[in-house]
Amino acid sequence: MQHNNNISGVPLFFHRRRCCSVFLFPALNQSRRRLMTSPAPKPAAAESFGSPLDSSDDEAPEEVTFQASKASALQSLKRALDTARREKELLKEKRRRRQELFQEQKVEFPVSWLVVSLKGNYTVQTVKERALASSQQQVALDFLQSRLYGPGSCRTTSNELLSLQNKRGRKKSAAVQFVNKGWGEFSNM
Amino acid sequence: MGEFKVHRVRFFDYMPSAIRAMAFNSRTERLALSRADGALEVFNFADSYFQEKVIPGQDGRAVEALCWVRGRLFSAGLNGEITEYDLENLRPKYTMEAYGGPVWTICSNSQGTHLAIGCEDGTVKIFEVLEETIRFQRNLDRQKGRIISLSWHPSGALIAAGMMDMIKVFNAESGHATHRLLVERGVGASKSREVVVWSVAFLSDHTIISGDSAGKVQVWDGVTGTLVRTHLVTKWDVLALSDESSLLAGTSEGTVVQFQFISSTVDQHDKEWVRTRTFKNHTHDVRALAHTDTAVVSGGMDTQLVVRPLLEKVEKNTQESALRKIAFPHRSLVSCGKKAGMLLFQFHGHLELWRLGESDGHGKPGDSLPVKRKPEKLIQLKRKGDDHICCSALSPCGGWLAYSTISSVRLYRLQYNGSNISITKVAKLPKVLRSAHQLCFSSDSSKLFASTTHSSVIIIALSQSECKYLHTLRPKSGTRQPVHLMSASEDGKWLATANSDCEIHVYSLHKLKLHCTVPVYSSCPTAMAIHPTTSNLVMVHADQQIFEYSLVQKEYTEWSRKLQKQGLHHLWLARDTPITHLTFNPRNPAHIIMHDTYMFCIIDQNLICKTFQVRSLFGVKLQTMAYHMEHLLCVSLLEDHSLVVVERPLLDIASQLPAPVRQKKFAT
């Protein structure tokens, strides 16, 4: 069940499956109430319904007026409902498209698809079974990396650590990058 | 003693991997540890801390935690799988998908009936341990945050789980969380970050101890769910905890802090957890800890395994009480092509083939000779597939190269055309050769020996560019253990193999059958070789004992008996790294050249007098030499009588380690 507000602010209920749509018209009562309290009726409505008879006290010009107003009220209501329905349709369409997208992204069973070339520029690619697992693994590794080596971890470099050892040891020597010479030419081949 | 031209090799860029997790099995006295590259190692603490077994890693297997259940070894990792290992065949037995996302921790109850794992998705999953496998039993109530650490109460009824910002105590029966212990965040800038409870320990008196990323070790009352005491141990993270007789906390600074349950003053009877000792044996984060009966074992990002005996548990100033640092593997990663002057270096992901340099010069001992031709990297061979290389070999002539992973063996033919070299893969290997624990070529390069399950050896005959299955040699002892050492004699008559059951079998290659089995000695052999002329098998064991066995007479030699009677020198026995390679000098048959990590020496068998003579020619400790040698990975003798010494300076390793924490030191 979905809820939606109409223009008058009273909720209308729509069944999800579109096979039956239940519309409530409390709004109708409201507009009727409004009409009852509103001033003179519209001349256009009166023209279409009313006869060019003199308005006698016996006739019920209000009836005609009422019907006209009712018609116009219904029309405006219909318009409003139509707009609401259109908006509803649009939203539903959006939701449906999103749902389809989620379905596509979800890897529920190990599926190996054949490469099928469809009309146009579409191809189907095989999804690796372990794609989801490895992405979760990467998230976990990133968490570990950021906690131990990320911002706020106060780390230094190996070079600095070794240089400190050189300077504080019994035999003091220069910082690391200056000490290790001799064997460099063979080390990177 | 003789003069040698020495090739000093420092271009083997061996880089050990960080230690990630550890588990000690007190019943079998074995320590299992896992490294960042997924490799597993098993050390025998009852046999001089010898690295008995190595299970190679695999791409993507990021092992976060290890656990022993009786004699079985389990691991769990960020790939979301639980793996049980086959320690007889040095491979994973099976893997089971946990379906909880990455797994952060695995822990068994003290009864050994169930395993609990903590997952990224917030579930604690319980598995039943069956005969040959494990079976998923149930999930405990799912939580909102990831489960980083777990600990079972010794009764098996409760489980404490360390998460983000809190610790939860679960009833293992009902699966519901009974207590929630809120862990305080750090101060200052770290107040905005969640605190990670990296490790928990659930003690029998319902005390829960936690180590977190704010540097605190906290003591909680697990019954009432209240905080008893906080110890601020470090500015950085407390990454590991281990409990037994005392509690150990490992930090990112590289320190290990010990807590003991004692009364803080002599008269009082109230006991509490008091911080007693601090050990600073690491330069980088301590990620894994274990407690044995007598020692504290720690390992972490600096890749070294440190065993610190507790002085109240061992006799002071003895061999037993010394600090041990195991920095290098106890097996050789270098294969020497003696006739061709070539070296093969084994990495976990590739192999490197180098040709040694040449020098014409002469000089007096200690001189550096001018290099006529520089050493050259000929081939870099990358492995195929996800499984890491477990063993490799280069034939003495340099014409054949072989390596094995747990899933395949590959053999390559190398051909030299002047300065060009071509490498061709031998396509059709015998189907029986699926994987090998050790590989070895015969001295004439006509045969390849590959050790497989139950210590048997497959012989492959090599010719031109082809190979043919010849025979399988099997020991008669019915052993199920893998071979970790193999040595073929120079004359092509004998092949000796040694396995983790400390058995040494010698096969006759002419008759293609078992010739004899050396009497089993209680310590595992770490190096052995067959003398080219006397056909005596010389063996060195993890406890530094040396034996010589005559293959012809099938008994120990006179020299060996004399040596045993007199005993080895106490300095020799005090060495804490095993001999990993031994070889003979063709110019002097009485000489045996052997080396460990810190020294290499030549033993003269003619010089046995009152005490065992060891003439140390070159060693790190000798100050009188004009130069000194760094940590030795291999010492070998080439056919032209020059020595090859492969060194790996620890500084080169240390400079490539990940960033350590920045510590403010006085006067810097």
CSV table of C-alpha atoms in Angstrom, one decimal, chain A residues 6-188:
chain,number,residue,atom,x,y,z
A,6,ASN,CA,-3.6,15.0,-2.8
A,7,ILE,CA,-3.8,18.7,-3.3
A,8,SER,CA,-6.2,19.2,-0.4
A,9,GLY,CA,-3.9,17.5,2.0
A,10,VAL,CA,-6.0,14.4,2.8
A,11,PRO,CA,-4.3,11.1,2.0
A,12,LEU,CA,-5.5,9.0,-0.8
A,13,PHE,CA,-4.8,5.3,-0.9
A,14,PHE,CA,-3.6,3.5,-4.0
A,15,HIS,CA,-3.3,-0.2,-4.3
A,16,ARG,CA,0.1,-1.3,-5.5
A,17,ARG,CA,-0.9,-3.6,-8.3
A,18,ARG,CA,-2.8,-1.1,-10.4
A,19,CYS,CA,-5.5,-3.7,-11.0
A,20,CYS,CA,-7.8,-1.9,-8.8
A,21,SER,CA,-7.4,1.6,-7.6
A,22,VAL,CA,-9.4,2.8,-4.8
A,23,PHE,CA,-10.0,6.4,-4.6
A,24,LEU,CA,-11.6,8.0,-1.7
A,25,PHE,CA,-13.3,11.3,-2.1
A,26,PRO,CA,-13.3,13.0,1.2
A,27,ALA,CA,-12.0,15.9,-0.8
A,28,LEU,CA,-15.3,16.0,-2.6
A,29,ASN,CA,-17.1,16.6,0.6
A,30,GLN,CA,-14.6,19.3,1.4
A,31,SER,CA,-15.0,21.1,-1.9
A,32,ARG,CA,-18.7,20.7,-1.5
A,33,ARG,CA,-18.4,22.4,1.8
A,34,ARG,CA,-16.3,25.1,0.3
A,35,LEU,CA,-18.8,25.5,-2.5
A,36,MET,CA,-21.6,25.8,0.1
A,37,THR,CA,-19.7,28.6,1.8
A,38,SER,CA,-18.4,30.3,-1.4
A,39,PRO,CA,-20.0,33.4,-2.9
A,40,ALA,CA,-21.8,33.7,-6.3
A,41,PRO,CA,-21.7,30.8,-8.7
A,42,LYS,CA,-19.7,31.0,-11.9
A,43,PRO,CA,-21.5,32.6,-14.9
A,44,ALA,CA,-20.1,30.0,-17.4
A,45,ALA,CA,-21.6,27.1,-15.6
A,46,ALA,CA,-24.8,28.9,-15.2
A,47,GLU,CA,-24.9,29.5,-18.9
A,48,SER,CA,-24.5,25.9,-19.9
A,49,PHE,CA,-27.1,24.6,-17.6
A,50,GLY,CA,-29.3,27.4,-16.8
A,51,SER,CA,-32.2,28.3,-19.1
A,52,PRO,CA,-32.7,31.9,-20.1
A,53,LEU,CA,-35.8,32.0,-17.9
A,54,ASP,CA,-36.3,34.5,-15.4
A,55,SER,CA,-35.2,33.2,-12.1
A,56,SER,CA,-38.3,32.6,-10.2
A,57,ASP,CA,-38.4,31.9,-6.6
A,58,ASP,CA,-39.8,28.4,-7.3
A,59,GLU,CA,-36.9,27.2,-9.4
A,60,ALA,CA,-33.8,26.2,-7.8
A,61,PRO,CA,-31.2,28.1,-9.5
A,62,GLU,CA,-28.8,26.8,-6.9
A,63,GLU,CA,-29.4,23.3,-8.1
A,64,VAL,CA,-28.2,24.2,-11.5
A,65,THR,CA,-25.5,26.2,-10.0
A,66,PHE,CA,-24.7,23.4,-7.8
A,67,GLN,CA,-24.5,20.9,-10.6
A,68,ALA,CA,-22.4,23.3,-12.6
A,69,SER,CA,-20.2,23.9,-9.7
A,70,LYS,CA,-20.2,20.2,-9.0
A,71,ALA,CA,-19.2,19.6,-12.6
A,72,SER,CA,-16.5,22.2,-12.4
A,73,ALA,CA,-15.4,20.9,-9.0
A,74,LEU,CA,-15.4,17.4,-10.4
A,75,GLN,CA,-13.4,18.6,-13.4
A,76,SER,CA,-10.8,20.3,-11.3
A,77,LEU,CA,-10.8,17.3,-9.0
A,78,LYS,CA,-10.3,15.1,-12.0
A,79,ARG,CA,-7.5,17.3,-13.2
A,80,ALA,CA,-6.0,17.2,-9.8
A,81,LEU,CA,-6.4,13.4,-9.6
A,82,ASP,CA,-4.9,13.1,-13.1
A,83,THR,CA,-1.9,15.1,-12.1
A,84,ALA,CA,-1.5,13.1,-9.0
A,85,ARG,CA,-1.9,9.9,-10.9
A,86,ARG,CA,0.6,11.0,-13.4
A,87,GLU,CA,3.1,11.9,-10.7
A,88,LYS,CA,2.3,8.5,-9.1
A,89,GLU,CA,3.0,6.8,-12.4
A,90,LEU,CA,6.2,8.6,-12.8
A,91,LEU,CA,7.4,7.7,-9.3
A,92,LYS,CA,6.3,4.1,-9.8
A,93,GLU,CA,8.3,4.0,-13.1
A,94,LYS,CA,11.3,5.4,-11.3
A,95,ARG,CA,11.0,2.8,-8.6
A,96,ARG,CA,10.6,0.0,-11.1
A,97,ARG,CA,13.7,1.0,-13.0
A,98,ARG,CA,15.7,1.3,-9.7
A,99,GLN,CA,14.5,-2.2,-8.7
A,100,GLU,CA,15.6,-3.6,-12.0
A,101,LEU,CA,19.0,-2.0,-11.6
A,102,PHE,CA,19.4,-3.5,-8.2
A,103,GLN,CA,18.4,-6.9,-9.6
A,104,GLU,CA,21.1,-6.6,-12.2
A,105,GLN,CA,23.8,-5.6,-9.7
A,106,LYS,CA,22.9,-8.4,-7.2
A,107,VAL,CA,25.0,-11.5,-7.7
A,108,GLU,CA,22.8,-14.1,-6.1
A,109,PHE,CA,24.0,-17.4,-7.6
A,110,PRO,CA,27.2,-18.2,-9.4
A,111,VAL,CA,26.0,-17.5,-12.9
A,112,SER,CA,28.2,-17.9,-15.9
A,113,TRP,CA,26.5,-16.2,-18.8
A,114,LEU,CA,27.2,-16.8,-22.5
A,115,VAL,CA,28.3,-13.8,-24.4
A,116,VAL,CA,25.3,-12.9,-26.3
A,117,SER,CA,25.3,-10.0,-28.8
A,118,LEU,CA,22.0,-8.3,-28.8
A,119,LYS,CA,20.6,-5.8,-31.3
A,120,GLY,CA,22.3,-2.6,-31.0
A,121,ASN,CA,25.4,-1.9,-28.8
A,122,TYR,CA,24.7,-4.3,-26.0
A,123,THR,CA,26.9,-7.2,-24.9
A,124,VAL,CA,26.6,-9.5,-21.9
A,125,GLN,CA,29.7,-10.1,-19.8
A,126,THR,CA,30.5,-13.0,-17.6
A,127,VAL,CA,30.5,-11.9,-14.0
A,128,LYS,CA,33.3,-13.4,-11.9
A,129,GLU,CA,32.0,-15.4,-8.9
A,130,ARG,CA,34.5,-13.9,-6.6
A,131,ALA,CA,33.9,-10.3,-7.7
A,132,LEU,CA,31.7,-9.5,-4.6
A,133,ALA,CA,34.0,-11.5,-2.3
A,134,SER,CA,37.1,-9.7,-3.4
A,135,SER,CA,35.5,-6.3,-3.2
A,136,GLN,CA,34.5,-7.0,0.4
A,137,GLN,CA,38.0,-8.2,1.1
A,138,GLN,CA,39.3,-5.0,-0.3
A,139,VAL,CA,37.0,-3.0,2.0
A,140,ALA,CA,38.3,-5.0,5.0
A,141,LEU,CA,41.9,-4.5,3.9
A,142,ASP,CA,41.3,-0.7,3.5
A,143,PHE,CA,39.8,-0.6,7.0
A,144,LEU,CA,42.9,-2.3,8.4
A,145,GLN,CA,45.2,-0.1,6.4
A,146,SER,CA,43.5,3.1,7.4
A,147,ARG,CA,43.4,2.2,11.1
A,148,LEU,CA,47.0,1.2,11.3
A,149,TYR,CA,48.6,3.5,8.7
A,150,GLY,CA,46.0,6.1,7.9
A,151,PRO,CA,45.6,9.6,9.2
A,152,GLY,CA,46.1,9.9,12.9
A,153,SER,CA,48.4,6.9,13.1
A,154,CYS,CA,51.5,8.9,13.7
A,155,ARG,CA,53.9,7.0,11.6
A,156,THR,CA,57.4,7.7,10.5
A,157,THR,CA,59.6,6.1,7.8
A,158,SER,CA,61.9,3.2,8.2
A,159,ASN,CA,64.7,5.5,7.1
A,160,GLU,CA,64.1,7.7,10.1
A,161,LEU,CA,63.9,4.8,12.5
A,162,LEU,CA,67.2,3.4,11.2
A,163,SER,CA,68.9,6.8,11.3
A,164,LEU,CA,67.8,7.2,14.9
A,165,GLN,CA,69.4,3.9,15.7
A,166,ASN,CA,72.6,5.0,14.0
A,167,LYS,CA,72.7,8.2,16.0
A,168,ARG,CA,71.9,6.7,19.3
A,169,GLY,CA,73.9,3.5,19.1
A,170,ARG,CA,77.2,3.0,20.7
A,171,LYS,CA,79.0,3.6,17.4
A,172,LYS,CA,77.5,6.8,16.0
A,173,SER,CA,77.2,7.1,12.3
A,174,ALA,CA,75.4,9.1,9.7
A,175,ALA,CA,71.8,8.8,8.8
A,176,VAL,CA,70.8,5.7,6.8
A,177,GLN,CA,70.7,6.9,3.2
A,178,PHE,CA,74.3,8.1,3.4
A,179,VAL,CA,75.7,4.9,4.9
A,180,ASN,CA,74.7,2.1,2.5
A,181,LYS,CA,77.0,2.5,-0.5
A,182,GLY,CA,79.1,-0.4,-1.8
A,183,TRP,CA,76.7,-3.0,-3.1
A,184,GLY,CA,74.1,-0.8,-4.8
A,185,GLU,CA,75.2,-1.6,-8.3
A,186,PHE,CA,74.3,-5.2,-8.0
A,187,SER,CA,71.1,-4.8,-6.1
A,188,ASN,CA,68.7,-3.5,-8.8
